[in-house]
Short mmCIF file of N, CA and C in Angstrom, two decimals:
data_model
loop_
_atom_site.label_atom_id
_atom_site.label_comp_id
_atom_site.label_asym_id
_atom_site.label_seq_id
_atom_site.Cartn_x
_atom_site.Cartn_y
_atom_site.Cartn_z
N UNK A 1 117.31 113.09 94.35
CA UNK A 1 116.40 113.60 95.35
C UNK A 1 117.19 114.20 96.51
N UNK A 2 116.79 115.39 96.92
CA UNK A 2 117.45 116.09 98.01
C UNK A 2 116.42 116.37 99.09
N UNK A 3 116.58 115.74 100.25
CA UNK A 3 115.58 115.89 101.31
C UNK A 3 115.56 117.28 101.94
N UNK A 4 116.56 118.12 101.65
CA UNK A 4 116.54 119.48 102.20
C UNK A 4 115.38 120.30 101.61
N UNK A 5 114.91 119.90 100.43
CA UNK A 5 113.77 120.60 99.84
C UNK A 5 112.50 120.36 100.66
N UNK A 6 112.42 119.22 101.29
CA UNK A 6 111.26 118.92 102.14
C UNK A 6 111.24 119.86 103.35
N UNK A 7 112.41 120.26 103.83
CA UNK A 7 112.45 121.23 104.94
C UNK A 7 111.76 122.53 104.53
N UNK A 8 112.00 122.96 103.31
CA UNK A 8 111.36 124.18 102.80
C UNK A 8 109.86 123.95 102.66
N UNK A 9 109.47 122.78 102.19
CA UNK A 9 108.05 122.44 102.07
C UNK A 9 107.36 122.51 103.43
N UNK A 10 108.02 122.00 104.45
CA UNK A 10 107.43 122.02 105.80
C UNK A 10 107.28 123.45 106.30
N UNK A 11 108.24 124.30 106.02
CA UNK A 11 108.11 125.72 106.39
C UNK A 11 106.92 126.36 105.68
N UNK A 12 106.72 126.01 104.42
CA UNK A 12 105.56 126.51 103.68
C UNK A 12 104.27 125.95 104.27
N UNK A 13 104.28 124.68 104.65
CA UNK A 13 103.09 124.06 105.25
C UNK A 13 102.70 124.77 106.55
N UNK A 14 103.69 125.23 107.29
CA UNK A 14 103.41 125.98 108.53
C UNK A 14 102.64 127.26 108.22
N UNK A 15 102.95 127.91 107.09
CA UNK A 15 102.23 129.11 106.69
C UNK A 15 100.76 128.79 106.40
N UNK A 16 100.52 127.67 105.74
CA UNK A 16 99.13 127.22 105.49
C UNK A 16 98.40 127.02 106.80
N UNK A 17 99.05 126.34 107.70
CA UNK A 17 98.46 126.03 109.01
C UNK A 17 98.07 127.32 109.74
N UNK A 18 98.95 128.30 109.72
CA UNK A 18 98.70 129.59 110.39
C UNK A 18 97.53 130.33 109.77
N UNK A 19 97.27 130.11 108.48
CA UNK A 19 96.16 130.77 107.78
C UNK A 19 94.86 130.00 107.89
N UNK A 20 94.88 128.82 108.50
CA UNK A 20 93.68 128.01 108.61
C UNK A 20 93.47 127.07 107.44
N UNK A 21 94.50 126.89 106.63
CA UNK A 21 94.44 125.97 105.50
C UNK A 21 95.08 124.64 105.89
N UNK A 22 94.76 123.60 105.14
CA UNK A 22 95.41 122.31 105.33
C UNK A 22 96.92 122.53 105.15
N UNK A 23 97.73 122.11 106.11
CA UNK A 23 99.17 122.40 106.06
C UNK A 23 99.91 121.55 105.03
N UNK A 24 99.97 122.07 103.82
CA UNK A 24 100.71 121.43 102.75
C UNK A 24 101.62 122.48 102.12
N UNK A 25 102.86 122.10 101.92
CA UNK A 25 103.82 122.98 101.28
C UNK A 25 104.46 122.27 100.11
N UNK A 26 104.92 123.06 99.13
CA UNK A 26 105.52 122.48 97.93
C UNK A 26 106.61 123.40 97.38
N UNK A 27 107.56 122.80 96.68
CA UNK A 27 108.57 123.57 95.96
C UNK A 27 108.80 122.93 94.59
N UNK A 28 109.15 123.76 93.64
CA UNK A 28 109.58 123.28 92.32
C UNK A 28 111.05 123.60 92.20
N UNK A 29 111.81 122.59 91.80
CA UNK A 29 113.26 122.68 91.69
C UNK A 29 113.66 122.50 90.23
N UNK A 30 114.56 123.37 89.79
CA UNK A 30 115.11 123.27 88.44
C UNK A 30 116.63 123.34 88.55
N UNK A 31 117.31 122.36 88.00
CA UNK A 31 118.78 122.32 88.03
C UNK A 31 119.34 122.50 89.44
N UNK A 32 118.71 121.85 90.41
CA UNK A 32 119.21 121.87 91.77
C UNK A 32 118.91 123.14 92.57
N UNK A 33 118.12 124.04 92.02
CA UNK A 33 117.78 125.28 92.72
C UNK A 33 116.27 125.41 92.83
N UNK A 34 115.82 125.96 93.95
CA UNK A 34 114.38 126.18 94.14
C UNK A 34 113.95 127.31 93.22
N UNK A 35 113.01 127.00 92.36
CA UNK A 35 112.47 127.97 91.41
C UNK A 35 111.24 128.66 92.00
N UNK A 36 110.40 127.87 92.69
CA UNK A 36 109.16 128.41 93.27
C UNK A 36 108.82 127.62 94.52
N UNK A 37 108.23 128.30 95.48
CA UNK A 37 107.76 127.63 96.69
C UNK A 37 106.38 128.18 97.03
N UNK A 38 105.58 127.35 97.69
CA UNK A 38 104.23 127.79 98.01
C UNK A 38 103.54 126.82 98.96
N UNK A 39 102.32 127.19 99.29
CA UNK A 39 101.54 126.41 100.24
C UNK A 39 100.06 126.53 99.89
N UNK A 40 99.25 125.76 100.59
CA UNK A 40 97.80 125.82 100.37
C UNK A 40 97.26 127.19 100.72
N UNK A 41 96.39 127.70 99.87
CA UNK A 41 95.74 129.00 100.11
C UNK A 41 94.24 128.91 99.81
N UNK A 42 93.72 127.71 99.75
CA UNK A 42 92.32 127.49 99.36
C UNK A 42 91.34 128.23 100.28
N UNK A 43 91.49 128.06 101.57
CA UNK A 43 90.59 128.73 102.52
C UNK A 43 90.91 130.22 102.61
N UNK A 44 92.19 130.54 102.66
CA UNK A 44 92.62 131.92 102.82
C UNK A 44 92.15 132.79 101.66
N UNK A 45 92.24 132.27 100.43
CA UNK A 45 91.85 133.03 99.24
C UNK A 45 90.46 132.67 98.72
N UNK A 46 89.79 131.74 99.39
CA UNK A 46 88.47 131.28 98.93
C UNK A 46 88.55 130.82 97.48
N UNK A 47 89.56 129.99 97.20
CA UNK A 47 89.84 129.56 95.82
C UNK A 47 90.03 128.05 95.81
N UNK A 48 89.14 127.35 95.16
CA UNK A 48 89.18 125.89 95.09
C UNK A 48 90.49 125.38 94.51
N UNK A 49 91.15 126.19 93.69
CA UNK A 49 92.40 125.79 93.05
C UNK A 49 93.64 126.15 93.87
N UNK A 50 93.44 126.63 95.08
CA UNK A 50 94.55 127.10 95.90
C UNK A 50 95.35 126.01 96.58
N UNK A 51 95.59 124.92 95.88
CA UNK A 51 96.42 123.85 96.43
C UNK A 51 97.89 124.22 96.27
N UNK A 52 98.73 123.76 97.17
CA UNK A 52 100.15 124.09 97.15
C UNK A 52 100.79 123.75 95.81
N UNK A 53 100.46 122.58 95.28
CA UNK A 53 101.06 122.14 94.03
C UNK A 53 100.68 123.07 92.88
N UNK A 54 99.43 123.45 92.82
CA UNK A 54 98.98 124.34 91.74
C UNK A 54 99.60 125.72 91.91
N UNK A 55 99.68 126.19 93.14
CA UNK A 55 100.30 127.50 93.39
C UNK A 55 101.75 127.54 92.91
N UNK A 56 102.53 126.47 93.20
CA UNK A 56 103.94 126.50 92.78
C UNK A 56 104.09 126.28 91.27
N UNK A 57 103.20 125.49 90.70
CA UNK A 57 103.24 125.30 89.24
C UNK A 57 102.94 126.63 88.54
N UNK A 58 101.96 127.35 89.03
CA UNK A 58 101.65 128.67 88.44
C UNK A 58 102.84 129.61 88.57
N UNK A 59 103.45 129.64 89.74
CA UNK A 59 104.59 130.54 89.98
C UNK A 59 105.77 130.17 89.09
N UNK A 60 106.09 128.88 89.01
CA UNK A 60 107.20 128.44 88.16
C UNK A 60 106.93 128.76 86.69
N UNK A 61 105.70 128.58 86.26
CA UNK A 61 105.33 128.89 84.87
C UNK A 61 105.49 130.37 84.57
N UNK A 62 105.13 131.22 85.53
CA UNK A 62 105.32 132.68 85.34
C UNK A 62 106.80 133.01 85.22
N UNK A 63 107.60 132.44 86.10
CA UNK A 63 109.03 132.72 86.10
C UNK A 63 109.68 132.27 84.79
N UNK A 64 109.33 131.06 84.35
CA UNK A 64 109.93 130.51 83.13
C UNK A 64 109.25 130.98 81.85
N UNK A 65 108.08 131.61 82.01
CA UNK A 65 107.29 132.07 80.87
C UNK A 65 106.92 130.92 79.93
N UNK A 66 106.56 129.79 80.55
CA UNK A 66 106.10 128.62 79.81
C UNK A 66 105.38 127.67 80.77
N UNK A 67 104.48 126.88 80.22
CA UNK A 67 103.73 125.94 81.05
C UNK A 67 104.41 124.58 81.14
N UNK A 68 105.29 124.26 80.21
CA UNK A 68 105.95 122.97 80.17
C UNK A 68 107.12 122.97 81.16
N UNK A 69 106.98 122.19 82.21
CA UNK A 69 107.98 122.16 83.28
C UNK A 69 108.71 120.81 83.32
N UNK A 70 108.95 120.24 82.15
CA UNK A 70 109.57 118.92 82.07
C UNK A 70 110.97 118.87 82.66
N UNK A 71 111.63 120.01 82.76
CA UNK A 71 112.97 120.06 83.33
C UNK A 71 112.98 120.40 84.82
N UNK A 72 111.82 120.26 85.45
CA UNK A 72 111.68 120.59 86.87
C UNK A 72 111.23 119.38 87.67
N UNK A 73 111.45 119.43 88.97
CA UNK A 73 110.97 118.42 89.91
C UNK A 73 110.07 119.10 90.92
N UNK A 74 109.12 118.36 91.44
CA UNK A 74 108.20 118.88 92.45
C UNK A 74 108.41 118.12 93.75
N UNK A 75 108.54 118.86 94.84
CA UNK A 75 108.60 118.29 96.18
C UNK A 75 107.38 118.80 96.93
N UNK A 76 106.72 117.91 97.67
CA UNK A 76 105.50 118.29 98.37
C UNK A 76 105.38 117.46 99.65
N UNK A 77 104.75 118.04 100.66
CA UNK A 77 104.66 117.36 101.95
C UNK A 77 103.69 116.19 101.95
N UNK A 78 102.60 116.27 101.18
CA UNK A 78 101.58 115.23 101.16
C UNK A 78 101.35 114.77 99.73
N UNK A 79 101.13 113.48 99.54
CA UNK A 79 100.89 112.94 98.19
C UNK A 79 99.77 113.73 97.53
N UNK A 80 99.99 114.21 96.30
CA UNK A 80 99.00 115.06 95.63
C UNK A 80 97.64 114.38 95.43
N UNK A 81 96.59 115.18 95.52
CA UNK A 81 95.23 114.71 95.26
C UNK A 81 95.08 114.44 93.76
N UNK A 82 93.95 113.90 93.37
CA UNK A 82 93.74 113.56 91.96
C UNK A 82 93.75 114.80 91.06
N UNK A 83 93.20 115.93 91.53
CA UNK A 83 93.21 117.15 90.72
C UNK A 83 94.66 117.61 90.49
N UNK A 84 95.43 117.67 91.55
CA UNK A 84 96.81 118.13 91.42
C UNK A 84 97.65 117.16 90.59
N UNK A 85 97.38 115.86 90.73
CA UNK A 85 98.09 114.87 89.93
C UNK A 85 97.89 115.13 88.45
N UNK A 86 96.68 115.45 88.05
CA UNK A 86 96.42 115.74 86.64
C UNK A 86 97.11 117.03 86.19
N UNK A 87 97.12 118.04 87.04
CA UNK A 87 97.82 119.29 86.71
C UNK A 87 99.31 119.04 86.57
N UNK A 88 99.86 118.22 87.47
CA UNK A 88 101.28 117.87 87.41
C UNK A 88 101.58 117.17 86.08
N UNK A 89 100.74 116.23 85.70
CA UNK A 89 100.94 115.52 84.43
C UNK A 89 100.85 116.50 83.26
N UNK A 90 99.86 117.40 83.29
CA UNK A 90 99.70 118.37 82.20
C UNK A 90 100.90 119.31 82.10
N UNK A 91 101.53 119.62 83.23
CA UNK A 91 102.69 120.51 83.21
C UNK A 91 103.97 119.79 82.83
N UNK A 92 103.87 118.48 82.64
CA UNK A 92 104.97 117.63 82.17
C UNK A 92 106.07 117.40 83.20
N UNK A 93 105.80 117.72 84.48
CA UNK A 93 106.78 117.45 85.53
C UNK A 93 106.99 115.94 85.58
N UNK A 94 108.25 115.51 85.49
CA UNK A 94 108.54 114.08 85.41
C UNK A 94 108.72 113.41 86.77
N UNK A 95 109.21 114.15 87.75
CA UNK A 95 109.47 113.56 89.06
C UNK A 95 108.78 114.35 90.16
N UNK A 96 108.07 113.62 91.01
CA UNK A 96 107.38 114.20 92.17
C UNK A 96 107.83 113.43 93.40
N UNK A 97 108.31 114.15 94.39
CA UNK A 97 108.73 113.54 95.65
C UNK A 97 107.81 114.05 96.74
N UNK A 98 107.25 113.13 97.53
CA UNK A 98 106.37 113.55 98.61
C UNK A 98 106.77 112.86 99.91
N UNK A 99 106.45 113.52 101.01
CA UNK A 99 106.86 113.06 102.33
C UNK A 99 105.89 112.03 102.92
N UNK A 100 104.60 112.28 102.78
CA UNK A 100 103.61 111.47 103.48
C UNK A 100 102.48 111.07 102.54
N UNK A 101 102.06 109.81 102.65
CA UNK A 101 100.87 109.36 101.92
C UNK A 101 99.64 110.00 102.53
N UNK A 102 98.55 109.96 101.77
CA UNK A 102 97.27 110.46 102.29
C UNK A 102 96.93 109.74 103.59
N UNK A 103 96.33 110.46 104.50
CA UNK A 103 95.90 109.86 105.75
C UNK A 103 94.76 108.88 105.45
N UNK A 104 94.72 107.77 106.18
CA UNK A 104 93.72 106.73 105.92
C UNK A 104 92.29 107.25 105.96
N UNK A 105 92.01 108.16 106.88
CA UNK A 105 90.63 108.65 107.02
C UNK A 105 90.30 109.77 106.04
N UNK A 106 91.29 110.23 105.29
CA UNK A 106 91.06 111.31 104.32
C UNK A 106 90.76 110.69 102.96
N UNK A 107 89.53 110.75 102.55
CA UNK A 107 89.13 110.17 101.26
C UNK A 107 88.90 111.29 100.26
N UNK A 108 89.11 110.96 98.99
CA UNK A 108 88.81 111.92 97.93
C UNK A 108 87.31 112.18 97.93
N UNK A 109 86.92 113.43 97.81
CA UNK A 109 85.51 113.79 97.74
C UNK A 109 85.07 113.69 96.30
N UNK A 110 84.08 112.88 96.05
CA UNK A 110 83.59 112.77 94.68
C UNK A 110 82.13 112.37 94.68
N UNK A 111 81.27 113.34 94.61
CA UNK A 111 79.84 113.07 94.47
C UNK A 111 79.33 113.63 93.15
N UNK A 112 80.24 114.21 92.37
CA UNK A 112 79.86 114.79 91.09
C UNK A 112 79.55 113.68 90.10
N UNK A 113 78.55 113.92 89.28
CA UNK A 113 78.21 112.99 88.21
C UNK A 113 78.46 113.68 86.88
N UNK A 114 78.91 112.91 85.89
CA UNK A 114 79.20 113.44 84.57
C UNK A 114 78.30 112.76 83.55
N UNK A 115 77.76 113.56 82.63
CA UNK A 115 76.84 113.05 81.62
C UNK A 115 77.29 113.53 80.24
N UNK A 116 77.39 112.62 79.29
CA UNK A 116 77.74 112.99 77.92
C UNK A 116 76.47 113.49 77.23
N UNK A 117 76.59 114.63 76.58
CA UNK A 117 75.47 115.22 75.84
C UNK A 117 75.41 114.58 74.46
N UNK A 118 74.26 114.10 74.09
CA UNK A 118 74.08 113.49 72.78
C UNK A 118 73.51 114.54 71.82
N UNK A 119 74.37 115.02 70.93
CA UNK A 119 73.98 116.00 69.93
C UNK A 119 74.93 115.86 68.76
N UNK A 120 74.54 115.05 67.78
CA UNK A 120 75.46 114.74 66.69
C UNK A 120 75.89 115.98 65.91
N UNK A 121 74.99 116.95 65.73
CA UNK A 121 75.33 118.18 65.00
C UNK A 121 76.43 118.94 65.74
N UNK A 122 76.22 119.19 67.02
CA UNK A 122 77.21 119.92 67.80
C UNK A 122 78.49 119.12 67.98
N UNK A 123 78.35 117.83 68.14
CA UNK A 123 79.52 116.98 68.32
C UNK A 123 80.41 117.02 67.08
N UNK A 124 79.82 116.93 65.91
CA UNK A 124 80.59 116.98 64.66
C UNK A 124 81.26 118.34 64.48
N UNK A 125 80.51 119.40 64.75
CA UNK A 125 81.05 120.75 64.60
C UNK A 125 82.23 120.96 65.56
N UNK A 126 82.06 120.53 66.80
CA UNK A 126 83.13 120.73 67.78
C UNK A 126 84.32 119.82 67.47
N UNK A 127 84.07 118.61 67.05
CA UNK A 127 85.15 117.69 66.69
C UNK A 127 86.02 118.31 65.59
N UNK A 128 85.38 118.90 64.59
CA UNK A 128 86.12 119.56 63.52
C UNK A 128 86.93 120.74 64.05
N UNK A 129 86.30 121.53 64.93
CA UNK A 129 86.98 122.70 65.48
C UNK A 129 88.24 122.29 66.25
N UNK A 130 88.11 121.32 67.12
CA UNK A 130 89.27 120.94 67.94
C UNK A 130 90.32 120.22 67.11
N UNK A 131 89.89 119.43 66.12
CA UNK A 131 90.85 118.76 65.22
C UNK A 131 91.61 119.79 64.40
N UNK A 132 90.92 120.79 63.86
CA UNK A 132 91.57 121.86 63.09
C UNK A 132 92.56 122.63 63.94
N UNK A 133 92.20 122.89 65.17
CA UNK A 133 93.08 123.62 66.07
C UNK A 133 94.41 122.90 66.21
N UNK A 134 94.35 121.61 66.50
CA UNK A 134 95.60 120.85 66.71
C UNK A 134 96.37 120.64 65.40
N UNK A 135 95.67 120.52 64.27
CA UNK A 135 96.36 120.42 62.98
C UNK A 135 97.15 121.70 62.71
N UNK A 136 96.53 122.85 63.01
CA UNK A 136 97.18 124.15 62.79
C UNK A 136 98.40 124.32 63.70
N UNK A 137 98.36 123.74 64.90
CA UNK A 137 99.46 123.88 65.85
C UNK A 137 100.65 123.00 65.51
N UNK A 138 100.41 121.96 64.75
CA UNK A 138 101.51 121.00 64.45
C UNK A 138 102.11 121.22 63.12
#
């Protein structure tokens, strides 16, 4: 872990702050070099996915021309939210370093409800489709 990467994250967070976004900055490091850096752009771009972590993961994936970032590390100013945590896991990043835990008064927003659709015909058809897809890939 190299704390100098956090300095870059803070500079990125300042850009978020200036744009009216939550000041969060992030960098992705590969082999000791910064591969991608970014900040929150959710308000600026009117994009729910405009979190700093997602922005740098997208940028690193473009540069490397692959989504698997297992050989990279992520540095970020604030502990990632649940959405970003899942994206980080999906991108296979093994190490995440963050500067600050979530603020006590900042709670995850979750009022969404999820309902499983009961349709045996569609469920069987889709189960076969997704199973076949993964069989073909392996």
